Amino acid sequence: MDRLSPEGIATIILPILEKAFHPYAVILFGSSINNRLRPDSDIDIAFLSEAFFDDFPVFQVGLELAVLLNRDVDLVNLSTASTVFQTQVLSTGTLIFCCDKQRLLEFHTLALKKYTRLNEERQCIFDAARERMRHDES
C-alpha cells in the first residue's frame, strides 16, 4: 500500500484523530485524492466531531500529522468552516472514515440547505454587479 494513498494516509492519521477529537467522519480533499499529489503538495484533512474544539488543538494535531506524513497538513474542523467550504469538501472530498452515517448525512443536508439559502440571498448582489458591469461596458 502506498503510504500517501488515501488508504495509507488513513492508516497513519486515524488513530491520532480518534484519540484527539473522536470524529464521526474524516474526509481527505484537495490534491491528496485522485492521485494528484505532487512532491510539494500538502495533505488536506477535514473532520467532523460532536465535540467543540478550539483552533489551537486542531493546529497542534495538524503539526503532529505533518511530522508523521512528512508533508504539510491542513487540518480542518469542518463544523466550524464556512458554508461554502463545507459544501466544497463534502462534494469533492473522499470519505476515509465514518462511524455514524446518519449524522454525516444530517450534516451534509444542513450544509447544502445553508449553501442554497446563501446563494438565494446573494443572488440580488450578483444581479446588481452584473447589471453594473453591463452598464459600464456601454
Short mmCIF file of C-alpha atoms in Angstrom, two decimals:
data_model
loop_
_atom_site.label_atom_id
_atom_site.label_comp_id
_atom_site.label_asym_id
_atom_site.label_seq_id
_atom_site.Cartn_x
_atom_site.Cartn_y
_atom_site.Cartn_z
CA MET A 1 0.00 0.00 0.00
CA ASP A 2 1.30 3.42 -0.99
CA ARG A 3 2.00 5.41 2.18
CA LEU A 4 0.43 8.54 0.64
CA SER A 5 -2.58 6.88 -0.96
CA PRO A 6 -5.89 7.69 0.74
CA GLU A 7 -5.71 4.27 2.44
CA GLY A 8 -2.11 4.83 3.53
CA ILE A 9 -2.90 8.29 4.86
CA ALA A 10 -5.92 6.91 6.72
CA THR A 11 -3.79 4.24 8.41
CA ILE A 12 -1.43 6.91 9.70
CA ILE A 13 -3.86 9.66 10.73
CA LEU A 14 -6.97 7.91 12.03
CA PRO A 15 -5.53 6.68 15.36
CA ILE A 16 -4.35 10.20 16.18
CA LEU A 17 -7.58 11.90 15.11
CA GLU A 18 -9.68 9.37 17.01
CA LYS A 19 -7.68 9.94 20.19
CA ALA A 20 -7.70 13.74 19.89
CA PHE A 21 -11.16 14.52 18.51
CA HIS A 22 -13.32 11.36 18.46
CA PRO A 23 -14.53 12.22 14.95
CA TYR A 24 -17.57 10.60 13.39
CA ALA A 25 -16.22 11.38 9.91
CA VAL A 26 -12.85 12.14 8.31
CA ILE A 27 -12.54 13.41 4.73
CA LEU A 28 -9.50 13.90 2.52
CA PHE A 29 -9.80 16.67 -0.04
CA GLY A 30 -7.64 18.63 -2.42
CA SER A 31 -4.68 17.15 -4.26
CA SER A 32 -4.25 14.26 -1.83
CA ILE A 33 -7.09 12.42 -3.56
CA ASN A 34 -7.32 11.01 -7.08
CA ASN A 35 -3.53 10.58 -7.47
CA ARG A 36 -2.95 14.33 -7.85
CA LEU A 37 -0.39 14.56 -5.03
CA ARG A 38 2.76 16.35 -6.19
CA PRO A 39 6.07 16.44 -4.28
CA ASP A 40 5.22 19.92 -2.94
CA SER A 41 1.54 19.21 -2.19
CA ASP A 42 0.14 19.42 1.29
CA ILE A 43 -2.44 17.00 2.63
CA ASP A 44 -5.89 18.43 3.30
CA ILE A 45 -7.90 16.69 6.00
CA ALA A 46 -11.33 17.60 7.37
CA PHE A 47 -13.02 16.01 10.34
CA LEU A 48 -16.44 16.18 11.96
CA SER A 49 -16.96 15.67 15.68
CA GLU A 50 -19.83 16.25 18.05
CA ALA A 51 -17.47 17.97 20.50
CA PHE A 52 -16.29 21.56 20.15
CA PHE A 53 -12.56 22.20 19.76
CA ASP A 54 -10.64 25.47 19.77
CA ASP A 55 -8.43 26.18 16.78
CA PHE A 56 -5.16 25.70 18.68
CA PRO A 57 -5.55 21.97 19.48
CA VAL A 58 -6.59 21.39 15.86
CA PHE A 59 -3.46 23.23 14.74
CA GLN A 60 -1.27 21.18 17.13
CA VAL A 61 -2.65 17.87 15.88
CA GLY A 62 -2.17 19.09 12.31
CA LEU A 63 1.52 19.66 13.11
CA GLU A 64 1.79 16.18 14.60
CA LEU A 65 0.25 14.67 11.47
CA ALA A 66 2.61 16.71 9.28
CA VAL A 67 5.61 15.17 11.03
CA LEU A 68 4.23 11.65 10.60
CA LEU A 69 3.35 12.19 6.93
CA ASN A 70 6.46 14.24 6.15
CA ARG A 71 4.18 16.77 4.43
CA ASP A 72 2.46 20.00 5.35
CA VAL A 73 -1.04 19.24 6.61
CA ASP A 74 -4.11 21.45 6.58
CA LEU A 75 -6.39 20.01 9.27
CA VAL A 76 -9.88 21.50 9.33
CA ASN A 77 -12.70 21.09 11.81
CA LEU A 78 -15.41 21.08 9.16
CA SER A 79 -18.18 22.02 11.58
CA THR A 80 -16.55 25.43 12.14
CA ALA A 81 -15.71 26.09 8.48
CA SER A 82 -17.71 28.37 6.21
CA THR A 83 -20.80 27.03 4.47
CA VAL A 84 -19.15 27.33 1.06
CA PHE A 85 -16.07 25.43 2.26
CA GLN A 86 -18.20 22.73 3.92
CA THR A 87 -20.12 22.18 0.71
CA GLN A 88 -16.95 22.05 -1.38
CA VAL A 89 -15.26 19.49 0.89
CA LEU A 90 -18.37 17.33 1.18
CA SER A 91 -18.98 17.32 -2.56
CA THR A 92 -15.41 16.78 -3.76
CA GLY A 93 -13.63 15.02 -0.89
CA THR A 94 -13.04 11.35 -0.21
CA LEU A 95 -14.56 9.91 2.95
CA ILE A 96 -11.90 7.79 4.67
CA PHE A 97 -13.67 7.19 7.97
CA CYS A 98 -17.26 7.29 9.16
CA CYS A 99 -18.72 5.69 12.26
CA ASP A 100 -22.12 7.42 12.04
CA LYS A 101 -23.51 7.70 8.51
CA GLN A 102 -26.79 9.19 9.72
CA ARG A 103 -25.03 12.05 11.50
CA LEU A 104 -22.87 12.67 8.41
CA LEU A 105 -25.95 12.69 6.19
CA GLU A 106 -27.65 15.20 8.51
CA PHE A 107 -24.57 17.45 8.48
CA HIS A 108 -24.32 17.23 4.68
CA THR A 109 -28.03 18.00 4.26
CA LEU A 110 -27.81 21.03 6.56
CA ALA A 111 -24.70 22.31 4.75
CA LEU A 112 -26.47 22.02 1.38
CA LYS A 113 -29.55 23.82 2.74
CA LYS A 114 -27.38 26.65 4.08
CA TYR A 115 -25.47 26.83 0.79
CA THR A 116 -28.70 27.02 -1.23
CA ARG A 117 -30.05 29.73 1.05
CA LEU A 118 -26.78 31.67 0.84
CA ASN A 119 -26.92 31.58 -2.96
CA GLU A 120 -30.54 32.76 -2.91
CA GLU A 121 -29.69 35.61 -0.53
CA ARG A 122 -26.74 36.83 -2.56
CA GLN A 123 -28.41 36.49 -5.96
CA CYS A 124 -29.53 40.13 -5.83
CA ILE A 125 -25.90 41.15 -5.24
CA PHE A 126 -24.76 39.11 -8.24
CA ASP A 127 -27.54 40.56 -10.37
CA ALA A 128 -26.66 44.13 -9.37
CA ALA A 129 -22.96 43.56 -10.10
CA ARG A 130 -23.78 42.03 -13.47
CA GLU A 131 -26.01 44.99 -14.30
CA ARG A 132 -23.28 47.47 -13.28
CA MET A 133 -20.75 45.69 -15.48
CA ARG A 134 -23.19 45.67 -18.37
CA HIS A 135 -23.83 49.40 -17.81
CA ASP A 136 -20.07 50.17 -17.56
CA GLU A 137 -19.39 48.34 -20.83
CA SER A 138 -21.85 50.51 -22.75
#
